PDB file of C-alpha atoms in Angstrom:
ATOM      1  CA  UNK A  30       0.000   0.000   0.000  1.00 48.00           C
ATOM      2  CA  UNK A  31       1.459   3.513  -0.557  1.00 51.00           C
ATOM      3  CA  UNK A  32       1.094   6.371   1.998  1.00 55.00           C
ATOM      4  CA  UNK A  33      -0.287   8.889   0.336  1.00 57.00           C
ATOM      5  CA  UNK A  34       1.804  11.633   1.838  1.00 57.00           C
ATOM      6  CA  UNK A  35       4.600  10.167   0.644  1.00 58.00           C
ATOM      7  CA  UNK A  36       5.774  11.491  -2.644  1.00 56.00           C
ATOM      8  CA  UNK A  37       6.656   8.273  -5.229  1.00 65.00           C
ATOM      9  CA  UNK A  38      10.461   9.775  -5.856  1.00 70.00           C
ATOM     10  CA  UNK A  39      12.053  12.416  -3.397  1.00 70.00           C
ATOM     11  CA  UNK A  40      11.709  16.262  -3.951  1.00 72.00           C
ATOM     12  CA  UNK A  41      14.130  18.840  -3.681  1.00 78.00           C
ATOM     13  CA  UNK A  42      13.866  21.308  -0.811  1.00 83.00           C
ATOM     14  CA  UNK A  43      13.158  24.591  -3.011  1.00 85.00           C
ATOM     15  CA  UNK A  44      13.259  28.552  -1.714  1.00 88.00           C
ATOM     16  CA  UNK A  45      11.119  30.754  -2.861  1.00 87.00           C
ATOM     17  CA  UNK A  46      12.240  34.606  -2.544  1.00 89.00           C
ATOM     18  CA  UNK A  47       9.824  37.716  -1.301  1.00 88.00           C
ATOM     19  CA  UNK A  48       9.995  39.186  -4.726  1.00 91.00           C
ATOM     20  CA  UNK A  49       9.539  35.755  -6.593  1.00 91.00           C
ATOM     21  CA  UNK A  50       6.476  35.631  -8.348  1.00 91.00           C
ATOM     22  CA  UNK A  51       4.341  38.947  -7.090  1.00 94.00           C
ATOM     23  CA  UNK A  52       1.802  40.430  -8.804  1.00 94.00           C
ATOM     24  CA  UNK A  53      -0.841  43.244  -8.129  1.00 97.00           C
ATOM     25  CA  UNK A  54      -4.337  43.306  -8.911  1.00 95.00           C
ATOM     26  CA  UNK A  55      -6.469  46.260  -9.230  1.00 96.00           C
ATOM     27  CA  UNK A  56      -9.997  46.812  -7.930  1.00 95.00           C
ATOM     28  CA  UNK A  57     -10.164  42.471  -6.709  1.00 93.00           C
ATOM     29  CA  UNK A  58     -13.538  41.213  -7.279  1.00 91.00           C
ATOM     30  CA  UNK A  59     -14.870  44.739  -7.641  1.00 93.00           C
ATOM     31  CA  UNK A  60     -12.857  46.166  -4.364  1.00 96.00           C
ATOM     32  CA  UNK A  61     -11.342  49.500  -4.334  1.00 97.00           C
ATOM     33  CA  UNK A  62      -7.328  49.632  -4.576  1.00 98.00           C
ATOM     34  CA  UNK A  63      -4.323  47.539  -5.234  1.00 98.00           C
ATOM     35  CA  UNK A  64      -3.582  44.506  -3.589  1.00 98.00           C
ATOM     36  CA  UNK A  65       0.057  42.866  -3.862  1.00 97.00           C
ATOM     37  CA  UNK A  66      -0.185  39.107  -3.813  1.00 96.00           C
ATOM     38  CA  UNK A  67       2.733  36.730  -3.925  1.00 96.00           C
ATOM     39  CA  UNK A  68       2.332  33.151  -5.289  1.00 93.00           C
ATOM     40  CA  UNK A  69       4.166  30.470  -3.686  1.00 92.00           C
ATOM     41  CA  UNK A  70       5.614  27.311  -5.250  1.00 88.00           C
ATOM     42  CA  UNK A  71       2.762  27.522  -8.126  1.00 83.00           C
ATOM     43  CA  UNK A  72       1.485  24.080  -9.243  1.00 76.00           C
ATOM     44  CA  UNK A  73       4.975  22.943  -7.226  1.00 79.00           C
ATOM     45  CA  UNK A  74       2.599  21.355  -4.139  1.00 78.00           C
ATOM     46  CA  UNK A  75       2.230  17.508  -3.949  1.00 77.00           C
ATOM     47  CA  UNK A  76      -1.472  18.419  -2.922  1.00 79.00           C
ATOM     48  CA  UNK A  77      -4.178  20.473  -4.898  1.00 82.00           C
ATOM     49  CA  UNK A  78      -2.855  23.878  -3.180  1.00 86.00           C
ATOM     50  CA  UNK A  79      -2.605  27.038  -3.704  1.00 88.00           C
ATOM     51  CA  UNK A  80      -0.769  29.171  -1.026  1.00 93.00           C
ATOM     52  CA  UNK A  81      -0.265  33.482  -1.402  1.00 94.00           C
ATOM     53  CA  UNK A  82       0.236  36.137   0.850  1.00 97.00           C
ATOM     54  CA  UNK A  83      -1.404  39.577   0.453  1.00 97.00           C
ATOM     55  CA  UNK A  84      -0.733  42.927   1.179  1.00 98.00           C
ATOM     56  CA  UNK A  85      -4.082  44.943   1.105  1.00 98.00           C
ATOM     57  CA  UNK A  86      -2.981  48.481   2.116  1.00 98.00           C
ATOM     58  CA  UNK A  87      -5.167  50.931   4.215  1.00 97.00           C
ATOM     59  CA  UNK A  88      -8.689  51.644   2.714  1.00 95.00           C
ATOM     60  CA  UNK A  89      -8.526  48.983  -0.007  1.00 97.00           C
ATOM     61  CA  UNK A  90     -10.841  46.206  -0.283  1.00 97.00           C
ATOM     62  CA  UNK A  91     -11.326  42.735  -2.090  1.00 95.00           C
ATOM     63  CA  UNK A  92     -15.102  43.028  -3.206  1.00 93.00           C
ATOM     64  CA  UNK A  93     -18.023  40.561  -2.145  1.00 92.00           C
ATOM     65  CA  UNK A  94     -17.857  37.532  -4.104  1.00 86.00           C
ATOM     66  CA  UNK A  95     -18.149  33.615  -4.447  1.00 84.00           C
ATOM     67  CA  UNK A  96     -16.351  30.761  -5.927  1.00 81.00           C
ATOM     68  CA  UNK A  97     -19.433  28.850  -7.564  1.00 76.00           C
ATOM     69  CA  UNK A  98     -19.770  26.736 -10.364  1.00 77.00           C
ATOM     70  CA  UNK A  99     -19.647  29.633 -12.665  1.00 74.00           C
ATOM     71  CA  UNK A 100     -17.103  31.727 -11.164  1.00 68.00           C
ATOM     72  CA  UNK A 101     -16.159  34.219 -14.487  1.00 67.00           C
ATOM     73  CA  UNK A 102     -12.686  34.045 -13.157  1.00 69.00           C
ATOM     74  CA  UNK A 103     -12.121  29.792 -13.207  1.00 67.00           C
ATOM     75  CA  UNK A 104     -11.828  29.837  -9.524  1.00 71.00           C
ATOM     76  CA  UNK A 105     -14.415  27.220  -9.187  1.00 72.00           C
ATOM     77  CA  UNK A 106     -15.631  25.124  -6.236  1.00 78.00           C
ATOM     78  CA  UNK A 107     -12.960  26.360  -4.106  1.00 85.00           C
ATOM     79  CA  UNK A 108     -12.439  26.301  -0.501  1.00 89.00           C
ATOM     80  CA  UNK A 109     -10.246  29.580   1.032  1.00 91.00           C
ATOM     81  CA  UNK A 110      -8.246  29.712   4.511  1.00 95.00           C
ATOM     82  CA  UNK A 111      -7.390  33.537   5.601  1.00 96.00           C
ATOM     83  CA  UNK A 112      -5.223  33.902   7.980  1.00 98.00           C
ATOM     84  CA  UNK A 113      -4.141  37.104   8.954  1.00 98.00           C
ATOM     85  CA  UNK A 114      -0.408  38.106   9.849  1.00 98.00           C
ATOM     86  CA  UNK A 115      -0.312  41.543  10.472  1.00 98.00           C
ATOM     87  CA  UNK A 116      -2.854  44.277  10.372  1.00 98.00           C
ATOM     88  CA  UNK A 117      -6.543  44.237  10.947  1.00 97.00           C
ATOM     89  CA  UNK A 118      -9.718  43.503   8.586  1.00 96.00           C
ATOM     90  CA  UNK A 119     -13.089  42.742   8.042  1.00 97.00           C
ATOM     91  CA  UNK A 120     -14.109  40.242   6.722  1.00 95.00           C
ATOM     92  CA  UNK A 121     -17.868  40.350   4.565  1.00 94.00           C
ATOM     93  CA  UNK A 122     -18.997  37.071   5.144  1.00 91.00           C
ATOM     94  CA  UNK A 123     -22.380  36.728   3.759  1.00 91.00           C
ATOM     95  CA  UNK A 124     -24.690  38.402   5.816  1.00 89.00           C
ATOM     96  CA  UNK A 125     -21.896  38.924   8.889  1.00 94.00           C
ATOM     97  CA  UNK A 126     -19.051  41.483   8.929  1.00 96.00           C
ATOM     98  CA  UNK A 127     -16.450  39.481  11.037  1.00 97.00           C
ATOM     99  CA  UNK A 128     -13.255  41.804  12.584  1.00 97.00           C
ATOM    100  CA  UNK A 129     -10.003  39.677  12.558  1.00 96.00           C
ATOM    101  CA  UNK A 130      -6.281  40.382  13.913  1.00 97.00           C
ATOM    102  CA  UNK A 131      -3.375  39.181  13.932  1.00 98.00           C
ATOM    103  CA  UNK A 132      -3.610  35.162  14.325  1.00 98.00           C
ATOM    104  CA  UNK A 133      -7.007  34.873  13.560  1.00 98.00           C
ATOM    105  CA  UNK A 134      -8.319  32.846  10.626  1.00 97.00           C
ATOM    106  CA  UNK A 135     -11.177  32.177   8.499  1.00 95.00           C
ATOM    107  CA  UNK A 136     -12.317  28.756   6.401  1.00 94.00           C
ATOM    108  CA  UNK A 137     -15.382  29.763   3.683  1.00 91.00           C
ATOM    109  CA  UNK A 138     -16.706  26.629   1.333  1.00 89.00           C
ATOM    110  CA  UNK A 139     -17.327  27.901  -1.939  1.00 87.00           C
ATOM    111  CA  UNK A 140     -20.719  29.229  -1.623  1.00 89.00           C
ATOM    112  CA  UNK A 141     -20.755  31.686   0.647  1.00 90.00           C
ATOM    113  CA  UNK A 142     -19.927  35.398   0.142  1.00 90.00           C
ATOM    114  CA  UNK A 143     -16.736  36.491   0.813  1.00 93.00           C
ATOM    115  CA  UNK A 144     -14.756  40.210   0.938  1.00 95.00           C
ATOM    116  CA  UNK A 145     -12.072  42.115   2.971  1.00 96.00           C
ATOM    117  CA  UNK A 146     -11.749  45.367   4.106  1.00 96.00           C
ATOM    118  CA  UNK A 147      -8.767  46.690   6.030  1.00 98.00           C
ATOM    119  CA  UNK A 148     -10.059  48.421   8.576  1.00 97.00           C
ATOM    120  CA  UNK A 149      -6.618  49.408  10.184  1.00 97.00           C
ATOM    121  CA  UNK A 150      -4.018  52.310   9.951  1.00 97.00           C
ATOM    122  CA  UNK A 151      -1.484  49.647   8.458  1.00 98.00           C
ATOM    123  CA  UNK A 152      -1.201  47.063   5.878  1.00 98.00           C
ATOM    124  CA  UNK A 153      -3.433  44.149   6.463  1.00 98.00           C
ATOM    125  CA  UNK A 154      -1.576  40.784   5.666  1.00 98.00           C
ATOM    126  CA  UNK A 155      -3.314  37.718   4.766  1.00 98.00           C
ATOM    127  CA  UNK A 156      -1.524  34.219   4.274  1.00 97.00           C
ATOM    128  CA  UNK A 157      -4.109  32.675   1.880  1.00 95.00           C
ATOM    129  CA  UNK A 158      -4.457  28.792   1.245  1.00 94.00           C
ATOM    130  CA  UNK A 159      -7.165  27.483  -1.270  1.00 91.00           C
ATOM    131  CA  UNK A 160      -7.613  24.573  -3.433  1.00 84.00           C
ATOM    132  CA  UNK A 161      -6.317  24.593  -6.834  1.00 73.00           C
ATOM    133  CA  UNK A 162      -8.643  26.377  -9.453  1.00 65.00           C
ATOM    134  CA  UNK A 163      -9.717  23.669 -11.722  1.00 56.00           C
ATOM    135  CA  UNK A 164      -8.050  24.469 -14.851  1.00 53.00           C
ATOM    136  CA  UNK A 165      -5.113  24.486 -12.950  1.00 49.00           C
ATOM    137  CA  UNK A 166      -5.720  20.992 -11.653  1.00 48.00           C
ATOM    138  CA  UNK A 167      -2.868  18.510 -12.856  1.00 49.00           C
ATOM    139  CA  UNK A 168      -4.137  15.342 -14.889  1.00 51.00           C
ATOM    140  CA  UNK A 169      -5.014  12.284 -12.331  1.00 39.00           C
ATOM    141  CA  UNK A 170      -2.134   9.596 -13.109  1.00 39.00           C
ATOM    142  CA  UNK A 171      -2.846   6.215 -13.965  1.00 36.00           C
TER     143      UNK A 171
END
């Protein structure tokens, strides 16, 4: 039987580098602003994950949204972790407004309504884990 967490041939311990793979999106999901997100170890995960860190500065938000079926942006039938590092935010969770700090974390399933404000006088940091979007999904192995 093979352990699953095992991988079938050993992997390389691999660094990734703060300015590695960054990008900035404008006006997320309909939010105001900027946010800086860094990618880590894209598609480089044994598992279906996909692991960033954002830096939402003061005032700007990610706008309300889902990950359904027919997400117009592929990210469909996704789970999301946020976990916040530094700052403060709320989070627009459905109906609820939710305020986080430092240490505090969040799991949404796909269907519910998600956004983030930054409610604080610094940069809000989120480390943010999710499941792979499906197009991004290697082939199952035979």
């Amino acid at each position: 039987m093979v352990n699953r967490w095992q991988p079938e041939a050993p992997r390389p311990a691999r660094v990734q580098r703060r300015d590695d793979n960054v990008f900035v999106m404008d006006e997320v999901h309909g939010g105001v602003g900027p946010i800086t997100m860094r990618r880590y170890f894209e598609l480089g995960f044994k598992w279906p994950l996909e692991c960033e860190i954002w830096d939402i500065p003061v005032g700007v938000t990610e706008g309300p949204h889902v990950h359904d079926e027919v997400d117009p942006d592929g990210y469909v039938l996704i789970d999301e972790c946020y976990i916040v590092l530094d700052g403060q935010g709320r989070f627009l969770l459905a109906d609820e407004e939710i305020d986080l700090t430092p240490g505090d974390a969040i799991f949404i399933d796909p269907h519910t309504s998600r956004g983030i404000i930054n409610t604080g006088d610094s940069t809000l940091r989120i480390l943010l884990l999710s499941d792979l979007p499906v197009q991004a999904m290697p082939e199952a192995s035979n």
